[in-house]
Amino acid sequence: MKAKREALVSLFTAMREGKVDADIIDHLLLINSIRGIYTTSSCSGRIGIMEEPDLGAKPLARWLIKVHRPMEFEEAREALRNAEKGLIFLKSQPPIFHIVAEDVEKAKRLHELGLASGFKYTTFKVVSKRYLVEINATEYLTAPLGRDGRILVDDEYLRFAVDLGNDMLRRSKGRLPRLEEKFRALREELGEDELFYELAERYMIEENWKLP
Amino acid sequence: MKAKREALVSLFTAMREGKVDADIIDHLLLINSIRGIYTTSSCSGRIGIMEEPDLGAKPLARWLIKVHRPMEFEEAREALRNAEKGLIFLKSQPPIFHIVAEDVEKAKRLHELGLASGFKYTTFKVVSKRYLVEINATEYLTAPLGRDGRILVDDEYLRFAVDLGNDMLRRSKGRLPRLEEKFRALREELGEDELFYELAERYMIEENWKLP
């Protein structure tokens, strides 16, 4: 799989540059060590405050703060000082994994695995003959806080909404261990991928991380 | 397709009982008149205020108000008086169509059709050997408003959030005409389903609606 080789090179490079969320590195290594599947962009779940210039203008959105762990109330309040233009949202988003499968049978297995791990928004797509499974959960919070630099909520509300977003993040991240277990079982079944170990050695991944 | 027969009976019965969102009835009739595909639960997009007893306790959630058109500020404020227990959310959700396809080729076509109509969250699943396509968009608003009967936002915020939810609803519903066009083209290609017309006649659908 030429595409898997490229995906692995890109993952290992990003890891060495510190650009991969630490709390899903074990998952990403494990999944990519399995024959016939590999990950593309994935996220360990995050909470933050985003400014969107206009409804639906997502490409122009910018994060005032974004963290992959619960956010402190003070961090949120501080970040809001930098709001300038457009709609301001508090967003909490669950972990999300994008996994390519080489055939429809493996895509179905991944789909079942995601659902069985509590990721209820797990779906798949066919993109130019490749099967792309998205393992995704339902804990999405999109709370508008104001517009054009003006905050329309008070501190009590902000604390309430940040707490809620943090609870949702903890709940969704809490499923990561179960997901890991299921992938371990899948690996028993589908087998290890030699390509993964070959490239992991070339990129000296074992210097900093434990290989599955 | 026995399953399509059951789905059509259930749709026509619900229509006659006034239980189907009026602004997608034309879509549902059109889609179901196409050979090899049929709809299951679908929604024309909605906005409302929901009370959830606890995080993740969706089955116990109840709507204080839910409408399939923009919501008035006064309606929202009135509905909030009935809040009692649990988390209170303002929710805006785009149209969503669930369509079963008899084979993977048709599922792929539906997937492309959804994306091409601007429904960017269109995905599919395999559920017990059937291909289920979900045509879905990104305009989701989930704004917490308070907890246990206590509202933590003021009128200015409520008006802001309701306006935003309405804008999102209008934007997503605005794609329905394009979606309809695409389904007309698909019908040209896949052909009409006799079963649809046979059952539409038995359930006297033409008494109240125009058949595609």
XYZ file of C-alpha atoms in Angstrom, chain B residues 12-210:
199
model
C -47.627 6.723 3.870
C -49.325 5.920 7.161
C -47.353 8.615 8.967
C -48.175 11.120 6.188
C -51.879 10.415 6.464
C -51.630 10.910 10.228
C -49.929 14.289 9.740
C -46.717 13.068 11.357
C -44.274 13.900 8.556
C -42.552 17.320 8.321
C -44.429 19.131 5.550
C -41.387 20.772 3.984
C -39.680 17.505 3.076
C -42.690 15.467 1.947
C -41.880 16.248 -1.700
C -38.322 15.028 -1.135
C -39.458 11.853 0.569
C -41.935 11.029 -2.203
C -39.327 11.730 -4.876
C -36.590 9.654 -3.223
C -38.900 6.723 -2.570
C -40.137 6.761 -6.165
C -36.608 5.849 -7.293
C -35.788 2.213 -7.898
C -33.412 0.537 -5.416
C -33.470 3.132 -2.653
C -35.863 4.174 0.125
C -35.938 6.479 3.138
C -36.156 5.675 6.807
C -36.385 8.290 9.592
C -35.714 11.780 8.239
C -36.150 15.316 9.542
C -36.562 18.628 7.729
C -34.349 20.503 10.194
C -35.483 21.991 13.481
C -34.796 24.368 16.296
C -35.912 24.087 19.882
C -35.123 23.966 23.551
C -34.362 20.631 25.136
C -34.054 19.565 28.715
C -31.713 16.640 29.423
C -31.883 15.118 32.900
C -28.153 14.447 32.831
C -25.218 14.555 30.418
C -25.608 11.764 27.910
C -29.057 10.777 29.146
C -30.534 11.464 25.697
C -33.374 8.944 25.896
C -34.808 10.861 28.842
C -34.495 14.259 27.178
C -37.647 16.261 26.545
C -38.330 19.174 24.237
C -39.765 22.269 25.880
C -40.359 23.546 22.356
C -39.448 22.158 18.943
C -40.354 23.682 15.574
C -39.362 22.975 11.986
C -39.232 26.679 11.071
C -37.441 29.634 12.660
C -38.440 30.048 16.299
C -39.717 33.331 17.721
C -37.835 34.864 20.637
C -41.071 35.000 22.637
C -41.727 31.313 22.021
C -38.288 30.488 23.392
C -38.764 32.644 26.470
C -42.177 31.172 27.133
C -40.870 27.601 26.770
C -38.063 28.250 29.255
C -40.678 28.823 31.974
C -41.373 25.102 31.876
C -37.785 24.087 32.601
C -37.605 21.915 35.690
C -34.697 19.555 36.022
C -31.459 18.878 34.205
C -29.431 20.690 31.574
C -31.245 23.124 29.295
C -30.009 23.462 25.704
C -30.993 25.569 22.733
C -30.549 23.261 19.741
C -30.592 23.940 16.037
C -30.239 20.950 13.704
C -30.088 20.780 9.895
C -32.247 18.554 7.666
C -31.235 14.916 7.834
C -32.201 12.091 5.499
C -31.617 8.402 6.121
C -31.678 6.455 2.900
C -31.211 2.726 2.427
C -29.563 1.605 -0.803
C -29.784 -1.952 -2.106
C -26.127 -2.099 -3.143
C -22.855 -0.339 -2.510
C -22.847 1.359 -5.936
C -26.119 3.150 -5.200
C -24.866 4.034 -1.730
C -21.821 5.692 -3.283
C -24.031 7.637 -5.690
C -26.201 8.868 -2.809
C -23.114 9.822 -0.862
C -21.785 11.895 -3.755
C -25.208 13.427 -4.318
C -25.434 14.556 -0.687
C -21.985 16.124 -0.730
C -22.655 17.801 -4.079
C -25.819 19.358 -2.638
C -23.846 21.001 0.158
C -24.622 18.442 2.875
C -21.061 18.079 4.098
C -21.697 15.533 6.849
C -23.038 12.939 4.448
C -21.744 9.493 5.380
C -22.746 5.899 5.168
C -22.877 2.792 7.264
C -23.418 -0.862 6.626
C -26.143 -2.127 8.909
C -26.807 -5.870 8.669
C -25.895 -6.042 4.966
C -27.864 -2.932 4.069
C -26.205 0.320 3.056
C -27.546 3.242 5.034
C -26.636 6.715 3.772
C -27.077 9.692 6.060
C -27.412 13.024 4.260
C -26.512 15.544 6.911
C -25.069 19.043 7.200
C -22.774 20.848 9.600
C -25.101 23.499 11.045
C -25.442 22.184 14.577
C -25.926 24.546 17.478
C -25.912 23.202 21.042
C -26.013 26.168 23.396
C -26.457 25.439 27.102
C -28.832 27.932 28.705
C -28.950 26.792 32.312
C -29.648 23.936 34.657
C -32.411 22.647 36.940
C -34.930 25.267 35.963
C -32.471 28.120 36.430
C -31.707 30.163 33.304
C -28.147 31.536 33.260
C -28.506 33.885 30.289
C -30.301 37.191 29.865
C -32.806 38.213 27.193
C -30.170 39.857 25.034
C -28.181 36.619 24.906
C -31.282 34.521 24.319
C -32.271 36.712 21.384
C -28.731 36.485 19.980
C -28.637 32.689 20.299
C -32.137 32.178 18.875
C -31.292 34.449 15.904
C -28.112 32.478 15.316
C -29.942 29.136 15.520
C -32.561 30.452 13.092
C -29.863 31.641 10.674
C -28.247 28.217 10.780
C -31.592 26.518 10.179
C -32.387 28.783 7.204
C -28.959 28.206 5.746
C -29.233 24.408 5.955
C -32.857 24.289 4.747
C -31.790 26.532 1.886
C -30.032 23.525 0.378
C -33.218 21.496 0.054
C -34.108 22.731 -3.470
C -30.658 21.787 -4.784
C -30.988 18.377 -3.156
C -34.349 17.881 -4.844
C -32.873 18.718 -8.254
C -30.113 16.175 -7.775
C -32.638 13.494 -6.842
C -34.648 14.286 -9.970
C -31.530 13.643 -12.023
C -30.845 10.422 -10.117
C -34.362 9.247 -10.860
C -33.759 9.745 -14.566
C -30.787 7.481 -14.231
C -32.030 4.721 -11.898
C -35.644 4.697 -13.031
C -39.022 4.691 -11.292
C -40.104 2.097 -8.800
C -43.464 0.456 -9.577
C -43.859 -0.643 -5.993
C -43.930 2.999 -4.937
C -46.790 3.868 -7.305
C -48.707 0.715 -6.424
C -48.620 1.480 -2.704
C -49.184 5.226 -3.209
C -52.407 4.326 -4.965
C -53.491 1.926 -2.241
C -52.846 4.579 0.413
C -54.545 7.245 -1.708
C -51.565 9.573 -1.447
C -52.696 11.599 -4.466
C -55.746 12.793 -2.546
C -53.526 15.180 -0.601
C -50.143 15.251 -2.265
C -48.661 15.451 -5.729
